Coordinates of C-alpha atoms in Angstrom, one line a residue:
Chain A
M84 CA 0.0 0.0 0.0
P85 CA 1.4 3.4 -0.9
A86 CA 2.6 5.3 2.1
K87 CA 0.5 8.3 1.2
K88 CA -2.7 6.3 1.0
S89 CA -2.1 4.4 4.2
L90 CA -1.4 7.7 6.0
A91 CA -4.6 9.1 4.6
M92 CA -6.5 6.0 5.9
L93 CA -4.8 6.3 9.2
L94 CA -5.7 10.0 9.5
S95 CA -9.3 9.4 8.4
S96 CA -9.7 6.6 10.9
I97 CA -8.3 8.8 13.7
L98 CA -10.8 11.5 12.6
M99 CA -13.6 8.9 12.7
L100 CA -12.5 7.7 16.1
G101 CA -12.2 11.2 17.2
S102 CA -15.6 12.2 16.1
T103 CA -17.1 9.3 18.1
Q104 CA -15.0 10.0 21.2
L105 CA -15.2 13.7 21.0
M106 CA -19.1 13.6 21.0
A107 CA -19.8 15.7 24.0
A108 CA -21.6 14.0 26.9
P109 CA -25.3 15.0 27.1
S110 CA -25.8 18.0 29.4
A111 CA -26.8 17.6 33.0
S112 CA -30.4 18.7 32.3
M113 CA -30.6 16.5 29.2
L114 CA -29.7 13.5 31.4
A115 CA -31.7 14.5 34.5
D116 CA -34.9 15.3 32.6
T117 CA -35.2 11.7 31.5
C118 CA -35.7 10.8 35.2
A119 CA -38.8 13.0 35.5
G120 CA -41.1 10.4 33.9
C121 CA -40.8 8.3 37.0
H122 CA -39.3 10.6 39.7
G123 CA -41.4 13.7 38.8
T124 CA -40.5 17.0 37.2
D125 CA -37.3 18.3 38.7
G126 CA -37.1 15.2 40.9
S127 CA -40.2 16.0 43.0
S128 CA -42.3 12.9 42.9
M129 CA -46.1 13.0 43.2
G130 CA -46.0 9.6 44.8
P131 CA -47.4 7.3 46.1
A132 CA -44.2 5.2 46.1
I133 CA -41.4 6.5 43.9
P134 CA -39.1 8.7 46.0
N135 CA -38.2 12.3 45.6
I136 CA -34.7 12.8 44.4
A137 CA -34.5 16.6 44.4
G138 CA -32.0 18.1 46.8
M139 CA -30.2 14.9 47.8
S140 CA -26.5 15.2 48.3
A141 CA -24.4 14.5 45.2
E142 CA -22.3 12.1 47.3
Y143 CA -25.3 10.1 48.2
F144 CA -26.6 10.1 44.6
N145 CA -23.3 8.9 43.2
T146 CA -23.0 6.2 45.8
V147 CA -26.5 4.9 45.4
M148 CA -26.3 4.8 41.6
K149 CA -23.0 2.9 41.7
E150 CA -24.5 0.4 44.2
Y151 CA -27.6 -0.1 42.0
A152 CA -25.5 -0.6 38.9
E153 CA -23.3 -3.2 40.7
D154 CA -26.4 -4.9 42.3
E155 CA -24.9 -4.1 45.7
R156 CA -28.2 -2.4 46.6
Y157 CA -31.4 -4.2 45.8
S158 CA -33.9 -2.7 43.4
T159 CA -36.8 -3.7 41.2
I160 CA -35.8 -1.4 38.4
M161 CA -33.0 1.1 39.3
G162 CA -30.3 -1.4 38.6
R163 CA -31.5 -1.7 35.1
I164 CA -31.5 2.1 34.7
A165 CA -28.2 2.8 36.6
R166 CA -26.3 0.5 34.3
G167 CA -27.1 2.8 31.4
Y168 CA -24.8 5.6 32.5
T169 CA -21.1 6.3 32.8
K170 CA -19.6 7.5 36.1
E171 CA -19.3 11.0 34.6
E172 CA -22.9 11.1 33.5
I173 CA -24.0 10.0 36.9
A174 CA -21.9 12.7 38.5
L175 CA -23.6 15.3 36.2
M176 CA -27.0 14.1 37.3
A177 CA -25.9 14.1 41.0
D178 CA -24.8 17.7 40.9
H179 CA -28.0 18.7 39.0
F180 CA -30.4 17.1 41.5
A181 CA -28.3 18.3 44.5
G182 CA -29.0 21.9 43.3
L183 CA -32.8 21.4 43.0
K184 CA -35.2 22.3 45.8
Y185 CA -36.7 19.5 47.8
M186 CA -40.5 19.8 47.7
S187 CA -42.6 18.7 50.7
T188 CA -45.0 15.9 50.1
N189 CA -48.6 15.8 51.3
Q190 CA -49.6 12.3 52.4
K191 CA -52.2 10.8 54.7
L192 CA -50.5 9.6 57.9
D193 CA -51.5 8.3 61.3
A194 CA -51.1 11.1 63.8
A195 CA -50.7 8.8 66.7
K196 CA -47.9 6.9 65.0
V197 CA -46.2 10.2 63.9
A198 CA -46.3 11.3 67.6
A199 CA -44.8 8.0 68.8
G200 CA -42.2 8.2 66.1
G201 CA -41.2 11.7 67.2
D202 CA -40.6 10.3 70.7
L203 CA -38.3 7.6 69.3
Y204 CA -36.4 9.7 66.8
E205 CA -33.9 11.6 69.0
K206 CA -32.6 8.5 70.8
N207 CA -32.5 6.2 67.8
C208 CA -31.9 8.1 64.6
G209 CA -31.1 11.7 65.3
K210 CA -27.3 11.3 65.6
C211 CA -27.0 10.5 61.9
H212 CA -30.2 11.6 60.3
D213 CA -29.9 15.2 61.2
E214 CA -32.7 17.7 61.4
M215 CA -35.4 15.1 61.5
G216 CA -34.0 13.5 58.4
A217 CA -34.1 16.7 56.3
L218 CA -30.4 17.5 56.0
A219 CA -28.9 16.5 52.7
D220 CA -25.4 17.1 53.8
D221 CA -25.3 14.2 56.3
D222 CA -24.9 12.2 53.0
S223 CA -27.7 9.8 53.8
G224 CA -30.9 10.0 51.9
I225 CA -33.4 12.7 52.7
L226 CA -36.0 11.0 54.9
A227 CA -38.0 14.0 55.9
S228 CA -41.3 14.2 53.9
Q229 CA -40.2 11.2 51.8
W230 CA -43.1 9.0 50.5
L231 CA -44.0 6.5 53.2
P232 CA -44.2 3.4 51.0
Y233 CA -40.6 4.1 49.8
L234 CA -39.4 4.4 53.4
Q235 CA -41.2 1.1 54.2
Y236 CA -39.7 -0.7 51.2
S237 CA -36.3 0.6 52.2
M238 CA -36.6 -0.7 55.8
E239 CA -37.9 -4.0 54.6
D240 CA -34.8 -4.3 52.4
F241 CA -32.5 -3.4 55.3
Q242 CA -34.1 -6.0 57.5
A243 CA -34.0 -8.7 54.8
D244 CA -30.3 -8.0 54.3
K245 CA -31.0 -6.9 50.7
R246 CA -29.4 -3.6 51.5
A247 CA -26.5 -3.0 53.9
M248 CA -27.1 -1.0 57.1
P249 CA -24.3 0.9 58.8
K250 CA -23.3 -1.0 62.0
K251 CA -24.8 1.6 64.3
M252 CA -28.1 1.6 62.5
K253 CA -28.2 -2.2 62.5
K254 CA -27.8 -2.2 66.2
K255 CA -30.6 0.3 66.7
V256 CA -33.0 -1.3 64.2
E257 CA -32.6 -4.8 65.8
K258 CA -33.8 -3.4 69.1
L259 CA -36.9 -1.7 67.7
S260 CA -40.2 -3.4 67.4
A261 CA -42.1 -3.5 64.1
A262 CA -44.6 -0.9 65.5
E263 CA -41.8 1.4 66.6
I264 CA -40.2 1.2 63.2
E265 CA -43.5 2.0 61.5
A266 CA -43.9 5.0 63.9
L267 CA -40.5 6.3 63.0
L268 CA -41.1 6.0 59.3
Q269 CA -44.4 7.8 59.7
F270 CA -42.6 10.5 61.7
F271 CA -40.0 11.0 58.9
A272 CA -42.7 11.1 56.3
S273 CA -44.7 13.7 58.2
Q274 CA -41.8 16.2 58.3
K275 CA -42.2 19.3 56.0
Chain B
M118 CA -33.7 40.5 14.6
K119 CA -33.4 38.9 11.2
Q120 CA -33.8 40.8 8.0
I121 CA -37.4 40.9 6.8
K122 CA -37.9 40.7 3.0
R123 CA -40.7 42.7 1.7
R124 CA -42.7 39.7 0.7
D125 CA -42.3 38.2 4.3
F126 CA -43.3 41.5 5.8
I127 CA -46.6 41.4 3.9
K128 CA -47.2 37.8 5.2
I129 CA -46.5 38.8 8.7
A130 CA -48.5 42.0 8.5
G131 CA -51.4 40.0 7.0
A132 CA -51.2 37.4 9.8
T133 CA -51.1 40.2 12.3
A134 CA -54.1 42.0 10.8
A135 CA -56.2 39.2 12.2
V136 CA -55.2 40.3 15.7
S137 CA -55.1 44.0 14.9
A138 CA -56.2 44.8 18.5
F139 CA -52.5 44.5 19.3
G140 CA -51.7 47.2 16.8
F141 CA -48.1 48.0 15.8
P142 CA -46.3 46.3 18.7
G143 CA -47.9 43.1 17.4
I144 CA -46.1 43.4 14.1
A145 CA -42.8 44.0 15.8
A146 CA -43.3 41.0 18.0
A147 CA -44.3 38.8 15.1
A148 CA -41.1 39.7 13.3
G149 CA -38.7 39.3 16.2
K150 CA -40.2 36.5 18.3
K151 CA -39.2 32.9 18.0
Q152 CA -42.3 30.9 17.2
V153 CA -42.9 27.2 17.7
V154 CA -46.1 25.6 16.7
I155 CA -46.9 22.2 18.1
V156 CA -49.5 20.0 16.4
G157 CA -51.1 17.5 18.8
G158 CA -51.6 17.7 22.6
G159 CA -50.9 14.2 23.7
T160 CA -48.0 13.2 26.0
G161 CA -45.3 14.1 23.4
G162 CA -46.8 17.4 22.3
A163 CA -47.7 18.6 25.8
T164 CA -44.3 17.7 27.2
A165 CA -42.5 19.5 24.3
A166 CA -44.6 22.6 24.8
K167 CA -43.8 22.8 28.5
Y168 CA -40.1 22.0 28.2
I169 CA -39.6 24.6 25.5
R170 CA -41.1 27.2 27.8
R171 CA -39.0 26.0 30.7
A172 CA -35.8 26.3 28.7
D173 CA -36.5 29.6 27.0
P174 CA -39.6 31.7 28.0
S175 CA -38.8 34.1 25.1
V176 CA -40.0 31.4 22.6
E177 CA -43.7 31.7 21.8
V178 CA -45.3 28.2 21.8
T179 CA -48.7 27.5 20.3
L180 CA -50.2 24.1 20.8
I181 CA -53.0 23.1 18.4
E182 CA -55.2 20.3 19.7
P183 CA -58.8 19.7 18.8
N184 CA -59.9 18.2 22.1
E185 CA -60.2 20.1 25.4
H186 CA -59.1 17.0 27.3
Y187 CA -56.6 14.3 26.7
Y188 CA -57.2 10.8 27.9
T189 CA -54.0 8.8 28.4
C190 CA -53.8 5.4 26.7
Y191 CA -51.5 4.3 29.5
L192 CA -53.5 2.8 32.4
S193 CA -56.7 3.1 30.3
N194 CA -56.8 -0.7 30.6
E195 CA -57.4 -0.3 34.3
V196 CA -60.6 1.5 33.4
L197 CA -61.7 -1.6 31.5
G198 CA -60.7 -3.7 34.6
G199 CA -62.6 -1.4 36.9
A200 CA -59.8 -0.2 39.2
R201 CA -59.7 3.2 37.6
S202 CA -62.2 5.9 36.5
M203 CA -62.3 7.7 33.2
D204 CA -61.7 10.9 35.2
S205 CA -58.4 9.6 36.5
I206 CA -57.0 9.4 33.0
K207 CA -58.3 12.7 31.8
F208 CA -56.1 15.8 31.6
G209 CA -56.7 19.4 30.5
Y210 CA -54.4 22.1 29.2
D211 CA -54.6 24.7 32.0
G212 CA -51.3 23.5 33.3
L213 CA -49.6 24.3 30.0
R214 CA -51.3 27.7 29.9
K215 CA -49.7 28.5 33.3
H216 CA -46.4 27.9 31.5
G217 CA -47.3 30.5 28.9
V218 CA -48.3 28.1 26.2
T219 CA -51.0 29.4 23.8
V220 CA -53.4 26.4 23.5
V221 CA -55.7 26.5 20.5
H222 CA -58.5 24.0 20.3
D223 CA -58.7 23.4 16.6
M224 CA -57.8 20.7 14.1
A225 CA -54.6 21.2 12.1
T226 CA -55.5 20.4 8.5
G227 CA -52.3 21.3 6.7
I228 CA -48.6 22.1 7.2
D229 CA -46.8 24.0 4.5
A230 CA -43.1 23.3 5.1
A231 CA -41.9 25.8 2.5
A232 CA -44.0 28.7 3.8
K233 CA -43.6 27.5 7.4
K234 CA -47.3 27.7 8.2
V235 CA -49.9 25.5 9.8
T236 CA -53.5 25.8 8.7
T237 CA -56.5 24.6 10.7
K238 CA -60.1 23.5 10.1
G239 CA -61.2 26.6 11.9
G240 CA -59.6 28.6 9.0
K241 CA -56.7 30.0 11.0
T242 CA -53.0 30.1 9.9
F243 CA -50.1 29.9 12.3
S244 CA -46.6 30.8 11.2
Y245 CA -43.6 29.1 12.8
D246 CA -39.8 29.0 12.9
R247 CA -40.0 25.4 14.0
C248 CA -43.0 23.1 14.0
I249 CA -43.3 19.9 16.2
V250 CA -45.8 17.3 15.0
A251 CA -47.0 14.9 17.6
P252 CA -50.1 13.4 16.0
G253 CA -50.1 9.9 17.5
I254 CA -51.5 7.1 15.3
S255 CA -54.1 6.5 12.7
F256 CA -55.5 3.2 11.6
K257 CA -54.7 1.2 8.4
D258 CA -57.4 -0.7 6.5
N259 CA -56.0 -4.1 7.2
I260 CA -59.3 -5.6 8.5
A261 CA -62.1 -5.7 5.9
G262 CA -65.3 -4.3 7.0
Y263 CA -63.8 -2.4 10.0
D264 CA -65.1 1.1 9.0
M265 CA -66.0 4.1 11.1
A266 CA -69.5 2.6 11.9
A267 CA -67.9 -0.7 12.9
H268 CA -65.6 1.3 15.4
E269 CA -68.8 2.1 17.4
I270 CA -69.8 -1.6 17.5
M271 CA -66.5 -3.3 17.9
P272 CA -64.4 -0.6 19.7
H273 CA -60.7 -0.4 19.2
A274 CA -60.2 1.6 22.4
W275 CA -56.6 2.3 21.1
K276 CA -57.2 6.0 21.4
A277 CA -58.4 6.5 24.9
G278 CA -61.6 8.4 25.6
P279 CA -65.1 7.6 24.4
Q280 CA -63.8 4.4 22.9
T281 CA -62.5 3.3 26.3
A282 CA -65.8 4.1 27.9
L283 CA -67.7 2.2 25.1
L284 CA -65.6 -0.9 25.6
R285 CA -66.1 -0.8 29.3
K286 CA -69.9 -0.4 28.8
Q287 CA -70.0 -3.4 26.6
L288 CA -68.1 -5.5 29.2
E289 CA -70.6 -4.4 31.8
A290 CA -73.5 -5.3 29.5
M291 CA -72.3 -8.7 28.4
P292 CA -73.8 -11.9 29.8
D293 CA -71.8 -14.2 32.1
G294 CA -70.4 -17.0 30.0
G295 CA -69.7 -14.8 27.0
T296 CA -66.4 -14.4 25.2
V297 CA -64.4 -11.2 24.8
L298 CA -62.4 -11.4 21.6
I299 CA -59.2 -9.2 21.4
A300 CA -57.5 -8.9 18.0
P301 CA -54.1 -7.3 18.5
P302 CA -52.4 -5.7 15.5
P303 CA -49.2 -6.5 13.6
N304 CA -46.0 -4.6 14.4
P305 CA -45.2 -1.8 14.7
F306 CA -47.9 -0.3 16.9
R307 CA -48.6 2.0 19.8
C308 CA -47.9 0.4 23.2
P309 CA -46.6 -3.1 22.3
P310 CA -47.6 -4.7 25.7
G311 CA -51.0 -3.0 25.7
P312 CA -53.2 -5.7 24.2
Y313 CA -51.9 -8.3 26.7
E314 CA -52.2 -6.0 29.7
R315 CA -55.8 -5.4 28.4
A316 CA -56.5 -9.1 28.4
C317 CA -55.4 -9.3 32.0
Q318 CA -57.4 -6.3 33.0
I319 CA -60.6 -7.6 31.3
S320 CA -60.0 -10.9 32.9
I321 CA -59.8 -9.3 36.4
Y322 CA -63.2 -7.8 35.7
L323 CA -64.7 -11.0 34.4
Q324 CA -63.3 -13.2 37.2
A325 CA -64.9 -10.9 39.8
N326 CA -68.2 -10.3 38.0
K327 CA -68.8 -12.9 35.2
P328 CA -66.6 -15.9 36.2
K329 CA -67.9 -18.1 33.4
S330 CA -66.7 -15.8 30.7
K331 CA -63.5 -15.9 28.7
V332 CA -60.9 -13.7 26.9
L333 CA -59.8 -15.0 23.6
I334 CA -56.8 -13.3 22.0
L335 CA -56.5 -13.9 18.3
D336 CA -53.1 -12.3 17.5
A337 CA -51.8 -11.0 14.2
K338 CA -48.3 -12.0 15.5
D339 CA -46.5 -15.1 16.7
K340 CA -44.8 -13.4 19.6
F341 CA -45.2 -10.2 21.5
S342 CA -43.7 -7.8 24.1
K343 CA -42.9 -9.1 27.6
M344 CA -44.2 -12.5 26.3
G345 CA -42.6 -14.7 28.9
L346 CA -43.9 -12.5 31.8
F347 CA -47.4 -12.2 30.3
T348 CA -47.6 -16.0 29.6
Q349 CA -46.6 -16.5 33.3
A350 CA -49.3 -14.1 34.3
F351 CA -52.0 -15.8 32.2
E352 CA -51.0 -19.1 33.9
R353 CA -50.7 -17.6 37.4
H354 CA -53.7 -15.3 37.5
H355 CA -55.9 -16.0 34.5
K356 CA -55.8 -19.7 34.0
G357 CA -59.0 -20.9 32.2
T358 CA -60.0 -17.3 31.4
I359 CA -57.4 -16.0 29.0
E360 CA -56.5 -17.9 25.9
W361 CA -53.9 -16.6 23.5
V362 CA -53.6 -17.9 19.9
A363 CA -50.7 -17.2 17.6
A364 CA -51.1 -15.9 14.1
K365 CA -49.7 -19.0 12.6
D366 CA -52.6 -21.0 14.0
T367 CA -55.4 -18.8 12.5
G368 CA -54.0 -17.7 9.2
G369 CA -52.8 -14.4 10.6
G370 CA -55.5 -13.5 13.1
I371 CA -58.7 -11.6 12.4
K372 CA -58.8 -10.5 8.7
S373 CA -62.4 -9.2 8.4
V374 CA -65.5 -8.3 10.4
D375 CA -69.2 -8.0 9.9
A376 CA -70.0 -5.5 12.7
K377 CA -73.7 -5.6 12.2
A378 CA -73.7 -9.4 12.4
G379 CA -71.2 -9.3 15.3
T380 CA -68.8 -11.6 13.6
A381 CA -65.0 -11.6 13.1
T382 CA -63.3 -13.9 10.7
T383 CA -59.7 -15.2 10.8
G384 CA -57.4 -15.7 7.9
S385 CA -58.1 -19.4 7.9
G386 CA -61.9 -18.8 7.7
D387 CA -63.0 -19.4 11.3
V388 CA -65.9 -17.2 12.2
H389 CA -66.1 -15.9 15.8
K390 CA -69.2 -14.3 17.3
A391 CA -68.1 -13.0 20.6
A392 CA -70.1 -11.1 23.2
V393 CA -67.6 -8.3 23.0
T394 CA -65.2 -7.8 20.1
N395 CA -62.2 -5.5 20.5
I396 CA -60.5 -4.9 17.1
I397 CA -57.1 -3.2 17.2
P398 CA -56.2 -2.4 13.6
A399 CA -52.7 -2.1 12.1
Q400 CA -51.3 1.4 12.6
Q401 CA -49.5 4.3 10.9
A402 CA -48.7 7.9 11.8
G403 CA -51.6 10.3 12.7
A404 CA -53.5 11.7 9.8
I405 CA -51.9 15.2 9.7
A406 CA -48.5 13.6 9.3
I407 CA -49.7 11.8 6.2
T408 CA -51.4 14.9 4.9
A409 CA -48.3 17.0 5.4
G410 CA -46.2 14.4 3.5
L411 CA -44.1 13.5 6.6
T412 CA -44.5 9.8 6.2
D413 CA -42.5 7.3 4.1
E414 CA -43.8 4.1 2.5
S415 CA -44.0 2.5 5.9
G416 CA -46.7 5.0 7.0
W417 CA -44.4 6.3 9.7
C418 CA -42.2 9.5 9.8
P419 CA -38.5 9.2 9.2
V420 CA -36.5 11.6 11.5
D421 CA -33.0 12.6 12.3
H422 CA -32.6 11.0 15.8
K423 CA -30.4 13.8 17.1
T424 CA -33.2 16.4 16.9
F425 CA -36.3 14.4 15.7
E426 CA -36.4 16.8 12.7
S427 CA -38.1 15.2 9.7
T428 CA -35.7 14.0 7.0
I429 CA -38.4 14.8 4.5
H430 CA -39.3 18.3 5.5
K431 CA -36.8 20.6 7.2
G432 CA -38.1 22.7 10.0
I433 CA -40.7 20.1 11.1
H434 CA -39.9 17.7 14.0
V435 CA -42.0 14.6 14.5
I436 CA -42.2 13.0 18.0
G437 CA -44.0 10.2 19.7
D438 CA -45.7 7.2 18.2
A439 CA -45.8 8.7 14.7
A440 CA -41.9 8.9 14.4
I441 CA -39.6 6.1 13.3
Q442 CA -37.7 6.0 16.6
A443 CA -36.7 2.3 16.9
P444 CA -35.0 1.0 19.0
L445 CA -37.1 3.4 21.2
P446 CA -40.6 1.9 21.5
K447 CA -43.9 3.6 20.7
S448 CA -44.7 4.3 24.3
G449 CA -45.9 7.2 26.5
Y450 CA -42.5 7.3 28.3
A451 CA -40.6 7.3 25.0
A452 CA -42.8 10.2 23.7
N453 CA -42.1 12.1 26.9
S454 CA -38.4 11.5 26.5
E455 CA -38.3 12.3 22.8
A456 CA -40.2 15.5 23.5
K457 CA -37.5 16.7 25.9
V458 CA -34.7 15.9 23.4
T459 CA -36.7 17.8 20.7
A460 CA -37.6 20.7 23.0
A461 CA -33.9 21.2 23.8
A462 CA -32.9 20.9 20.2
V463 CA -35.6 23.3 19.0
V464 CA -34.6 25.9 21.6
D465 CA -31.0 25.6 20.5
L466 CA -32.0 25.9 16.8
V467 CA -34.2 28.9 17.1
N468 CA -31.4 30.6 19.0
G469 CA -28.8 29.8 16.4
R470 CA -27.0 27.2 18.5
E471 CA -25.9 23.6 17.6
P472 CA -28.1 21.1 19.4
G473 CA -26.4 19.1 22.2
T474 CA -26.0 15.3 22.6
P475 CA -29.4 13.6 23.3
S476 CA -30.2 11.0 25.9
W477 CA -33.4 9.0 26.3
V478 CA -35.1 6.6 28.7
N479 CA -38.1 4.3 28.4
T480 CA -39.9 2.6 31.3
C481 CA -43.1 0.8 30.8
Y482 CA -45.2 -0.9 33.4
S483 CA -48.1 -3.4 32.8
I484 CA -50.5 -4.4 35.6
V485 CA -51.3 -8.0 35.1
A486 CA -53.2 -8.6 38.4
P487 CA -54.3 -6.3 41.2
D488 CA -51.0 -6.8 43.0
D489 CA -48.8 -7.9 40.2
G490 CA -46.9 -5.4 38.1
I491 CA -44.2 -6.1 35.5
S492 CA -41.9 -3.7 33.7
V493 CA -39.4 -3.2 30.9
A494 CA -36.8 -0.4 30.9
M495 CA -33.9 0.8 28.8
V496 CA -31.5 3.7 28.6
Y497 CA -30.7 5.0 25.1
N498 CA -27.8 7.1 23.8
F499 CA -26.8 8.5 20.4
V500 CA -24.4 6.4 18.4
D501 CA -23.4 7.0 14.8
G502 CA -26.3 9.2 14.2
K503 CA -28.9 7.0 15.6
V504 CA -30.7 6.1 18.8
A505 CA -29.0 3.1 20.4
K506 CA -29.6 0.9 23.5
V507 CA -26.9 1.4 26.1
K508 CA -25.3 -2.0 26.3
G509 CA -25.8 -3.7 29.7
S510 CA -28.7 -1.4 30.7
G511 CA -32.4 -2.1 30.8
G512 CA -34.3 -5.3 30.6
L513 CA -37.4 -6.9 32.0
T514 CA -38.7 -7.7 35.5
S515 CA -37.3 -11.1 36.6
M516 CA -39.5 -14.1 35.9
D517 CA -38.5 -15.2 39.4
S518 CA -39.4 -12.0 41.3
S519 CA -41.4 -12.5 44.4
P520 CA -45.1 -11.4 44.9
A521 CA -43.8 -8.6 47.2
E522 CA -41.6 -7.3 44.4
R523 CA -44.5 -7.5 42.0
A524 CA -46.7 -5.6 44.4
R525 CA -44.0 -2.9 44.6
E526 CA -44.0 -2.6 40.8
V527 CA -47.8 -1.8 40.9
Q528 CA -47.1 1.0 43.3
Y529 CA -44.3 2.2 41.1
A530 CA -46.6 2.0 38.1
Y531 CA -49.1 4.3 39.8
S532 CA -46.3 6.7 40.8
W533 CA -45.0 6.7 37.3
F534 CA -48.5 7.5 36.0
N535 CA -48.8 10.4 38.4
N536 CA -45.4 11.8 37.6
I537 CA -45.4 11.5 33.8
T538 CA -48.8 13.0 33.5
N539 CA -47.8 15.9 35.8
D540 CA -44.6 16.3 33.8
A541 CA -46.5 16.6 30.6
F542 CA -49.7 18.4 31.6
G543 CA -49.0 19.9 35.1
G544 CA -48.7 23.6 35.8

């Protein structure tokens, strides 16, 4: 093959490779807006069960998506979705949702359970789930005002060892009765 | 502001004369404003309207839709099953008006791609810089005798609304021991799992109210969406009620009907007289897409997947079921996702920017029993100029998933419904 031709072929293949690789990643809003069909516009879910994802810390978002993709964290569907994105794309979405306002939910709850949960919160959960579970910067999920079925599913998964609990949480959860746990979940869901 | 040629100025002035109450500022606005006209107010059209306004409130968006309410096809099968009311799948356009969208209840009858104008049945003309066409589907004449009069006797219920209500009424009126015949269409068609979810939902109603009755599916295909999971559901929840028959065993499914006689005949000549007959014809793009010359020989609209701009007529984008979007499916979620890609591209284009890289998702739930939901999901990216499935992503609910997991999927389906309808129609 003449040197000139092979050089031209090499150059064109580099250009072709370049055009694929240089294709910019989708923008953060382009990626994040695809979530809205299930998680609600701007990550604020109308419920009843799919959680709000607006306002959660970027660290938590990145960790959770990685765990979903690697099946370290149980899901019905999120593993299938999480495997569709690169680490960089997930980081773009994480920053996007971290910057969005968390909207309060309005759900029917049991006032007596909410009150009982309030009494249990400080002693059992308050050290890590700051500000009644409303603080994103504690790098756990936002529990305050989250949809109750989602909180219940999460706790079922923790208790069934489908999802790993931090050691301190495991100790606390093991000592609580089913009624106490339900009261705590109702308490978190009731926060505005 | 772009240069206005004398001839264009006359057109603009002429258009503005119709709204002369706005006087001179109206002319200035018409010349300088970026105008997008959207034809069709279903999930795709409504989402596009809202997301354009969110991205750039300086773009004037006019949505042309004949009906004052939209009934979602998704979850309309639950109306047939009895778990859901017609009102729960009904959505209006006040939410879009809150986003500054001009909603015009009229029927688009023509799109002039050269003059960049949409004309309506009501005699109005709308000029645009970019047009988005989201017309949904229309029916092909693949079943002899299935004319407009037959639609009212053997409802398709494949455009939700009065047809859904009619089919439900027929189910309520049928005697116990009767058969409900469902004739699903050949590919490609709107909502590929829909006919089989419908069979499950009708079976739920029959088992509770008319337990001696049956659902007979005479398919125009030999396989279908989520087939393993549906077959499992037929066995698990609908044994003895639902029977599915492949096209190869009937000469291709139902080929003709005699609506007045109440009969439907298969390709191999078997005549079925069911208590209720649900004919779902073969499909193509909605009528306006055909009129506007946006379809190819397949009956669907070829588009550039980066922007969903028609490859036949520049300046017109086609989204939702009408577009050739495979491997994306013809689903509500895909229409919502395509609408956002297109909205972003249109906002870039009217502002003289190169559109960015697109990204899409599809998620589709089917409710096969009151506490049993199944799903299919996929993430899509843009590879070599086309929509592509992201390798390793997506897939179906596991055949082995537990009843508790299936119950969760029902709650997720309801959440998805609330969120996607609010995303498309909410204020």
